[in-house]
């Protein structure tokens, strides 16, 4: 039995840090284990311009704990008014690592996202030209499309047409939740990658709905049937370089989740690496954890692998993770897999 695993320090290729008091409370949870993270721009108001991204990066760096070794990789929130020249300048200066596309209305703070994809063609063409990846929230928002089908329909109606119309555009399908997403990535060998969250490897839709509604398991895209979770597990643990970790750790105050219209998001920053060690060990793939969490993401983004290390240890007694993180505005619940975890970060 393996009781210890040392890997290159991991990165999180999809993370929500928020701002202000929440940023101060959740940033140490990620900076403890991760060297870098792609920072989502869905603040209120969103991070749309290079000037706004630079200011947000400065606020993140100012909130880092003393001595932390963490680099935020900034993104711009794509709107129908985004200026291709501003995007190109932010990329050329090294400020941004990707641009984020939210279909308008798809999720938290996505109202300024894209409704008419023709109106962002100029930006996408510029991104293809300069080699700047596009991170996509892959769900349609049509009211007549069932929420459990929105990812699969997005692939056919939006993602595939955009990729065909924009040769050379590098796309990350974010937080894929379906076998359809896995298959689409596998059948399109160039310029396409996908992130997978920790929680989608652990829960299916029963976890949200059976025996009472569990608001802390509600996120978007919503967890699907068990067969889809198994497809995600197979993709993540395969070592295939096109699949990499993006936790989508998305903190909301408990009061915002535990109510009649609760917010979407699972907060996994605190315990992601021990949870992943459990998942990969369960699937007999501990030797692939480094690929998923530390190697495949940098390879896709053309960045170096971190030269520092992270060691995970397994002990005979279950690890005690905090149930909640305190913020000045109230608690945030840490994702609970529902079973004991024996791994911890050394
Ligand atoms: O569950 C989610 N939470 N999915 C998203 O796409 C956004 C995120 C958030 O910002 O809370
Ligand atoms: Zn997200």
Short mmCIF file of C-alpha atoms and ligand atoms in Angstrom, two decimals:
data_model
loop_
_atom_site.label_atom_id
_atom_site.label_comp_id
_atom_site.label_asym_id
_atom_site.label_seq_id
_atom_site.Cartn_x
_atom_site.Cartn_y
_atom_site.Cartn_z
CA UNK A 1 0.00 0.00 0.00
CA UNK A 2 1.28 3.49 -0.84
CA UNK A 3 1.29 5.82 2.16
CA UNK A 4 3.09 8.77 0.67
CA UNK A 5 3.07 10.48 -2.70
CA UNK A 6 5.25 13.40 -3.78
CA UNK A 7 4.30 15.29 -6.94
CA UNK A 8 5.23 18.57 -8.59
CA UNK A 9 3.26 21.30 -6.82
CA UNK A 10 -0.19 21.41 -8.42
CA UNK A 11 -2.02 24.28 -10.12
CA UNK A 12 -5.73 25.04 -10.20
CA UNK A 13 -6.84 25.89 -13.74
CA UNK A 14 -10.24 27.29 -12.67
CA UNK A 15 -10.73 29.12 -9.38
CA UNK A 16 -13.09 31.73 -7.89
CA UNK A 17 -11.43 33.97 -5.30
CA UNK A 18 -14.03 36.78 -5.20
CA UNK A 19 -12.90 40.08 -3.69
CA UNK A 20 -12.66 42.01 -0.42
CA UNK A 21 -13.31 40.07 2.80
CA UNK A 22 -14.13 36.83 0.98
CA UNK A 23 -10.86 37.01 -0.99
CA UNK A 24 -8.90 37.44 2.23
CA UNK A 25 -10.59 34.42 3.78
CA UNK A 26 -10.39 31.93 0.90
CA UNK A 27 -7.07 32.83 -0.76
CA UNK A 28 -4.90 31.14 1.94
CA UNK A 29 -6.85 27.89 1.38
CA UNK A 30 -5.65 27.72 -2.23
CA UNK A 31 -2.19 29.27 -1.75
CA UNK A 32 -1.34 26.59 0.82
CA UNK A 33 -1.26 23.75 -1.73
CA UNK A 34 -1.30 25.33 -5.20
CA UNK A 35 1.44 27.29 -6.96
CA UNK A 36 -0.79 28.98 -9.55
CA UNK A 37 -4.46 29.32 -10.38
CA UNK A 38 -6.52 30.69 -13.24
CA UNK A 39 -8.62 33.36 -11.55
CA UNK A 40 -12.21 33.67 -12.71
CA UNK A 41 -13.32 37.22 -13.58
CA UNK A 42 -17.02 37.00 -12.58
CA UNK A 43 -16.84 39.67 -9.90
CA UNK A 44 -19.53 42.29 -9.45
CA UNK A 45 -18.85 44.22 -11.65
CA UNK A 46 -16.91 41.75 -13.82
CA UNK A 47 -13.21 42.05 -14.72
CA UNK A 48 -13.55 43.09 -18.36
CA UNK A 49 -10.55 45.23 -19.24
CA UNK A 50 -6.80 44.90 -18.82
CA UNK A 51 -6.84 47.82 -16.38
CA UNK A 52 -9.43 46.03 -14.23
CA UNK A 53 -7.47 42.75 -14.35
CA UNK A 54 -4.26 44.49 -13.25
CA UNK A 55 -6.05 46.09 -10.31
CA UNK A 56 -7.65 42.76 -9.33
CA UNK A 57 -4.27 41.00 -9.52
CA UNK A 58 -2.83 43.64 -7.18
CA UNK A 59 -5.65 43.07 -4.68
CA UNK A 60 -5.00 39.31 -4.78
CA UNK A 61 -1.26 39.76 -4.26
CA UNK A 62 -1.93 42.15 -1.37
CA UNK A 63 -4.23 39.57 0.27
CA UNK A 64 -1.67 36.74 0.12
CA UNK A 65 -0.40 35.46 3.46
CA UNK A 66 3.20 36.40 4.34
CA UNK A 67 5.67 34.12 2.55
CA UNK A 68 3.09 32.44 0.31
CA UNK A 69 4.38 31.12 -3.01
CA UNK A 70 1.38 31.66 -5.27
CA UNK A 71 0.88 33.29 -8.66
CA UNK A 72 -2.60 34.32 -9.82
CA UNK A 73 -3.08 33.84 -13.57
CA UNK A 74 -5.55 36.49 -14.63
CA UNK A 75 -8.44 36.26 -17.09
CA UNK A 76 -10.71 38.77 -18.81
CA UNK A 77 -14.49 38.40 -18.86
CA UNK A 78 -15.61 38.39 -22.49
CA UNK A 79 -18.48 40.71 -23.36
CA UNK A 80 -19.98 41.67 -26.70
CA UNK A 81 -18.18 45.03 -26.32
CA UNK A 82 -14.74 43.59 -25.55
CA UNK A 83 -12.04 45.35 -27.57
CA UNK A 84 -9.69 42.88 -29.36
CA UNK A 85 -6.84 45.40 -29.01
CA UNK A 86 -7.25 45.57 -25.23
CA UNK A 87 -7.19 41.77 -25.04
CA UNK A 88 -4.08 41.59 -27.21
CA UNK A 89 -2.30 44.24 -25.12
CA UNK A 90 -3.15 42.46 -21.85
CA UNK A 91 -1.79 39.22 -23.31
CA UNK A 92 1.36 40.83 -24.74
CA UNK A 93 2.22 42.40 -21.37
CA UNK A 94 1.93 39.00 -19.66
CA UNK A 95 -1.01 40.17 -17.56
CA UNK A 96 -3.60 37.60 -18.71
CA UNK A 97 -3.44 33.87 -19.37
CA UNK A 98 -6.87 33.42 -20.93
CA UNK A 99 -10.24 34.99 -21.69
CA UNK A 100 -13.41 33.62 -20.11
CA UNK A 101 -16.63 33.18 -22.04
CA UNK A 102 -19.87 32.98 -20.08
CA UNK A 103 -23.05 32.56 -22.11
CA UNK A 104 -25.24 35.37 -20.73
CA UNK A 105 -27.31 34.07 -17.83
CA UNK A 106 -25.56 30.69 -17.55
CA UNK A 107 -24.35 31.05 -13.97
CA UNK A 108 -23.29 33.35 -11.10
CA UNK A 109 -22.66 36.92 -12.31
CA UNK A 110 -22.88 36.04 -15.98
CA UNK A 111 -25.41 38.71 -16.98
CA UNK A 112 -22.72 40.62 -18.93
CA UNK A 113 -21.73 37.51 -20.87
CA UNK A 114 -22.31 36.69 -24.51
CA UNK A 115 -25.76 36.32 -26.09
CA UNK A 116 -24.86 36.67 -29.77
CA UNK A 117 -21.66 34.82 -30.55
CA UNK A 118 -21.27 36.69 -33.86
CA UNK A 119 -20.53 39.79 -31.81
CA UNK A 120 -17.34 38.30 -30.32
CA UNK A 121 -15.95 36.92 -33.58
CA UNK A 122 -13.33 39.67 -33.83
CA UNK A 123 -11.99 38.95 -30.34
CA UNK A 124 -11.90 35.20 -30.96
CA UNK A 125 -10.05 35.66 -34.24
CA UNK A 126 -7.51 37.89 -32.52
CA UNK A 127 -7.08 35.27 -29.78
CA UNK A 128 -6.48 32.53 -32.35
CA UNK A 129 -3.88 34.74 -34.02
CA UNK A 130 -1.95 35.48 -30.82
CA UNK A 131 -2.37 32.02 -29.25
CA UNK A 132 -4.44 33.14 -26.26
CA UNK A 133 -6.71 30.36 -24.93
CA UNK A 134 -10.46 30.77 -24.44
CA UNK A 135 -11.99 29.26 -21.29
CA UNK A 136 -15.64 28.38 -21.91
CA UNK A 137 -18.53 27.85 -19.54
CA UNK A 138 -20.16 25.23 -21.72
CA UNK A 139 -23.89 25.41 -21.14
CA UNK A 140 -26.66 26.82 -23.30
CA UNK A 141 -29.18 28.99 -21.51
CA UNK A 142 -32.29 28.31 -23.62
CA UNK A 143 -35.32 27.94 -21.39
CA UNK A 144 -36.59 24.98 -23.38
CA UNK A 145 -33.39 22.97 -22.83
CA UNK A 146 -33.41 20.77 -19.74
CA UNK A 147 -30.70 21.80 -17.28
CA UNK A 148 -29.21 18.28 -17.38
CA UNK A 149 -28.83 18.54 -21.20
CA UNK A 150 -27.36 22.02 -21.40
CA UNK A 151 -23.73 20.94 -21.70
CA UNK A 152 -24.36 18.38 -24.43
CA UNK A 153 -26.45 20.87 -26.43
CA UNK A 154 -23.78 23.56 -25.99
CA UNK A 155 -21.21 21.30 -27.65
CA UNK A 156 -23.34 20.91 -30.78
CA UNK A 157 -24.85 24.38 -31.01
CA UNK A 158 -22.05 26.65 -29.79
CA UNK A 159 -18.68 25.05 -29.11
CA UNK A 160 -18.27 23.05 -32.29
CA UNK A 161 -19.44 25.88 -34.61
CA UNK A 162 -17.10 28.38 -32.88
CA UNK A 163 -14.14 26.03 -33.20
CA UNK A 164 -14.89 25.37 -36.88
CA UNK A 165 -15.27 29.09 -37.59
CA UNK A 166 -12.06 30.00 -35.74
CA UNK A 167 -9.26 27.62 -36.75
CA UNK A 168 -6.33 27.70 -34.34
CA UNK A 169 -8.39 28.99 -31.40
CA UNK A 170 -7.26 27.11 -28.29
CA UNK A 171 -10.27 26.26 -26.12
CA UNK A 172 -10.65 24.91 -22.61
CA UNK A 173 -14.03 23.31 -22.00
CA UNK A 174 -14.37 24.10 -18.37
CA UNK A 175 -15.70 21.89 -15.61
CA UNK A 176 -17.02 19.20 -17.96
CA UNK A 177 -19.75 17.11 -16.35
CA UNK A 178 -20.79 14.64 -19.04
CA UNK A 179 -19.56 11.69 -21.06
CA UNK A 180 -20.46 13.87 -24.08
CA UNK A 181 -17.85 16.41 -22.98
CA UNK A 182 -15.23 13.71 -22.50
CA UNK A 183 -15.98 12.24 -25.92
CA UNK A 184 -15.90 15.61 -27.67
CA UNK A 185 -12.46 16.37 -26.24
CA UNK A 186 -11.14 12.93 -27.14
CA UNK A 187 -12.40 13.13 -30.71
CA UNK A 188 -10.86 16.56 -31.31
CA UNK A 189 -7.14 16.09 -30.87
CA UNK A 190 -5.96 19.65 -31.50
CA UNK A 191 -6.40 22.94 -29.67
CA UNK A 192 -8.84 21.56 -27.12
CA UNK A 193 -8.52 20.70 -23.44
CA UNK A 194 -10.94 20.30 -20.55
CA UNK A 195 -10.87 20.94 -16.85
CA UNK A 196 -12.58 18.62 -14.39
CA UNK A 197 -13.52 19.64 -10.85
CA UNK A 198 -12.90 17.66 -7.69
CA UNK A 199 -16.57 17.57 -6.77
CA UNK A 200 -17.76 16.25 -10.13
CA UNK A 201 -15.46 13.25 -9.62
CA UNK A 202 -17.25 12.55 -6.32
CA UNK A 203 -20.94 13.43 -6.57
CA UNK A 204 -23.72 12.66 -9.00
CA UNK A 205 -27.19 14.21 -9.07
CA UNK A 206 -28.51 11.84 -6.43
CA UNK A 207 -26.18 13.44 -3.91
CA UNK A 208 -27.99 16.75 -4.45
CA UNK A 209 -31.55 15.48 -4.37
CA UNK A 210 -32.01 12.14 -2.59
CA UNK A 211 -33.16 12.30 1.03
CA UNK A 212 -33.59 16.08 1.02
CA UNK A 213 -32.06 18.89 -1.00
CA UNK A 214 -28.35 19.50 -0.29
CA UNK A 215 -27.51 23.08 -1.22
CA UNK A 216 -23.78 22.60 -0.72
CA UNK A 217 -23.72 20.05 -3.56
CA UNK A 218 -25.48 22.42 -5.96
CA UNK A 219 -23.16 23.91 -8.55
CA UNK A 220 -23.15 24.71 -12.26
CA UNK A 221 -22.94 22.83 -14.45
CA UNK A 222 -25.10 20.71 -12.16
CA UNK A 223 -23.83 17.19 -11.37
CA UNK A 224 -25.30 14.61 -13.76
CA UNK A 225 -26.11 10.88 -13.70
CA UNK A 226 -23.68 8.32 -12.29
CA UNK A 227 -22.62 7.15 -15.78
CA UNK A 228 -21.33 10.68 -16.44
CA UNK A 229 -19.41 10.82 -13.16
CA UNK A 230 -17.75 7.53 -14.10
CA UNK A 231 -16.78 8.92 -17.52
CA UNK A 232 -15.18 11.92 -15.80
CA UNK A 233 -13.31 9.63 -13.40
CA UNK A 234 -12.00 7.56 -16.32
CA UNK A 235 -10.85 10.70 -18.16
CA UNK A 236 -9.17 12.29 -15.14
CA UNK A 237 -7.37 9.14 -14.03
CA UNK A 238 -6.31 8.12 -17.55
CA UNK A 239 -3.33 10.47 -17.66
CA UNK A 240 -4.60 11.82 -21.03
CA UNK A 241 -2.90 15.22 -21.33
CA UNK A 242 -6.09 16.96 -22.50
CA UNK A 243 -7.75 16.61 -19.08
CA UNK A 244 -6.55 18.64 -16.10
CA UNK A 245 -7.66 19.93 -12.73
CA UNK A 246 -9.78 23.06 -12.45
CA UNK A 247 -11.50 22.93 -9.08
CA UNK A 248 -14.10 25.63 -9.76
CA UNK A 249 -13.90 26.14 -6.00
CA UNK A 250 -16.62 28.78 -5.68
CA UNK A 251 -17.23 30.19 -2.20
CA UNK A 252 -20.63 31.54 -1.22
CA UNK A 253 -21.65 32.47 2.31
CA UNK A 254 -23.78 29.76 3.91
CA UNK A 255 -26.66 32.23 4.06
CA UNK A 256 -26.56 32.59 0.27
CA UNK A 257 -26.63 28.83 -0.32
CA UNK A 258 -29.05 27.70 2.37
CA UNK A 259 -32.14 29.52 1.20
CA UNK A 260 -35.12 29.29 -1.16
CA UNK A 261 -32.99 30.32 -4.16
CA UNK A 262 -29.50 29.15 -3.26
CA UNK A 263 -26.33 30.10 -5.14
CA UNK A 264 -24.39 27.60 -7.26
CA UNK A 265 -20.91 26.59 -6.16
CA UNK A 266 -18.94 24.02 -4.17
CA UNK A 267 -16.03 25.25 -2.03
CA UNK A 268 -13.24 22.69 -2.40
CA UNK A 269 -10.06 24.75 -2.04
CA UNK A 270 -9.42 23.46 1.48
CA UNK A 271 -9.41 19.71 0.84
CA UNK A 272 -9.04 19.20 -2.92
CA UNK A 273 -5.66 17.46 -2.96
CA UNK A 274 -6.51 14.88 -0.26
CA UNK A 275 -9.86 14.22 -1.98
CA UNK A 276 -8.12 13.70 -5.33
CA UNK A 277 -5.59 11.34 -3.74
CA UNK A 278 -8.54 9.30 -2.42
CA UNK A 279 -10.27 9.26 -5.82
CA UNK A 280 -7.16 8.33 -7.77
CA UNK A 281 -6.17 5.63 -5.27
CA UNK A 282 -9.68 4.18 -5.39
CA UNK A 283 -9.34 3.89 -9.17
CA UNK A 284 -5.86 2.37 -8.94
CA UNK A 285 -4.36 5.45 -10.57
CA UNK A 286 -2.32 7.26 -7.91
CA UNK A 287 0.52 7.35 -10.44
CA UNK A 288 -1.66 9.56 -12.68
CA UNK A 289 -2.50 12.20 -10.07
CA UNK A 290 0.59 14.24 -10.93
CA UNK A 291 -0.38 14.34 -14.62
CA UNK A 292 -3.89 15.54 -13.81
CA UNK A 293 -3.03 18.10 -11.13
CA UNK A 294 0.50 19.24 -12.00
CA UNK A 295 1.62 18.38 -15.54
CA UNK A 296 -1.23 18.47 -18.08
CA UNK A 297 -2.38 22.02 -17.31
CA UNK A 298 1.03 23.66 -17.76
CA UNK A 299 1.52 21.65 -20.95
CA UNK A 300 -1.76 22.97 -22.41
CA UNK A 301 -0.98 26.56 -21.44
CA UNK A 302 2.69 26.33 -22.51
CA UNK A 303 3.92 27.13 -19.01
CA UNK A 304 6.69 25.42 -17.03
CA UNK A 305 5.86 22.71 -14.51
CA UNK A 306 6.37 23.99 -10.96
CA UNK A 307 9.80 23.10 -9.61
CA UNK A 308 8.57 22.85 -6.01
CA UNK A 309 6.87 19.70 -4.67
CA UNK A 310 3.80 18.69 -2.68
CA UNK A 311 3.69 15.55 -0.55
CA UNK A 312 0.48 13.73 0.34
CA UNK A 313 0.41 11.25 3.21
CA UNK A 314 -2.07 8.55 4.09
CA UNK A 315 -2.63 7.68 7.72
CA UNK A 316 -4.71 5.13 9.62
CA UNK A 317 -7.01 7.76 11.07
CA UNK A 318 -9.33 9.96 9.05
CA UNK A 319 -8.16 13.48 8.28
CA UNK A 320 -10.12 16.20 10.04
CA UNK A 321 -10.86 19.02 7.62
CA UNK A 322 -12.59 22.14 8.89
CA UNK A 323 -16.33 21.96 8.20
CA UNK A 324 -16.39 25.69 7.51
CA UNK A 325 -14.08 28.60 6.75
CA UNK A 326 -14.84 31.79 8.65
CA UNK A 327 -15.10 35.09 6.82
CA UNK A 328 -15.92 38.47 8.37
CA UNK A 329 -19.37 38.20 6.75
CA UNK A 330 -20.13 34.65 7.89
CA UNK A 331 -19.09 31.03 7.29
CA UNK A 332 -18.44 29.21 4.02
CA UNK A 333 -19.03 25.45 4.09
CA UNK A 334 -16.15 23.24 2.92
CA UNK A 335 -17.17 20.50 0.47
CA UNK A 336 -17.88 17.23 2.32
CA UNK A 337 -17.40 14.09 0.20
CA UNK A 338 -19.64 12.15 2.58
CA UNK A 339 -17.03 9.54 3.49
CA UNK A 340 -13.78 9.60 5.49
CA UNK A 341 -10.56 10.65 3.79
CA UNK A 342 -7.26 9.29 5.09
CA UNK A 343 -4.98 11.45 2.92
CA UNK A 344 -3.64 14.84 3.94
CA UNK A 345 -1.07 17.30 2.64
CA UNK A 346 2.19 16.81 4.55
O1 LIG B 1 -21.12 26.46 -9.45
C1 LIG B 1 -20.65 27.45 -9.97
N1 LIG B 1 -20.28 28.54 -9.26
N2 LIG B 1 -20.50 27.46 -11.31
C2 LIG B 1 -20.13 28.55 -11.96
O2 LIG B 1 -20.03 28.50 -13.15
C3 LIG B 1 -19.88 29.82 -11.25
C4 LIG B 1 -19.55 29.59 -9.85
C5 LIG B 1 -19.60 30.84 -9.01
O3 LIG B 1 -19.05 31.86 -9.43
O4 LIG B 1 -20.17 30.80 -7.93
ZN1 LIG B 2 -16.38 28.61 -12.23
#
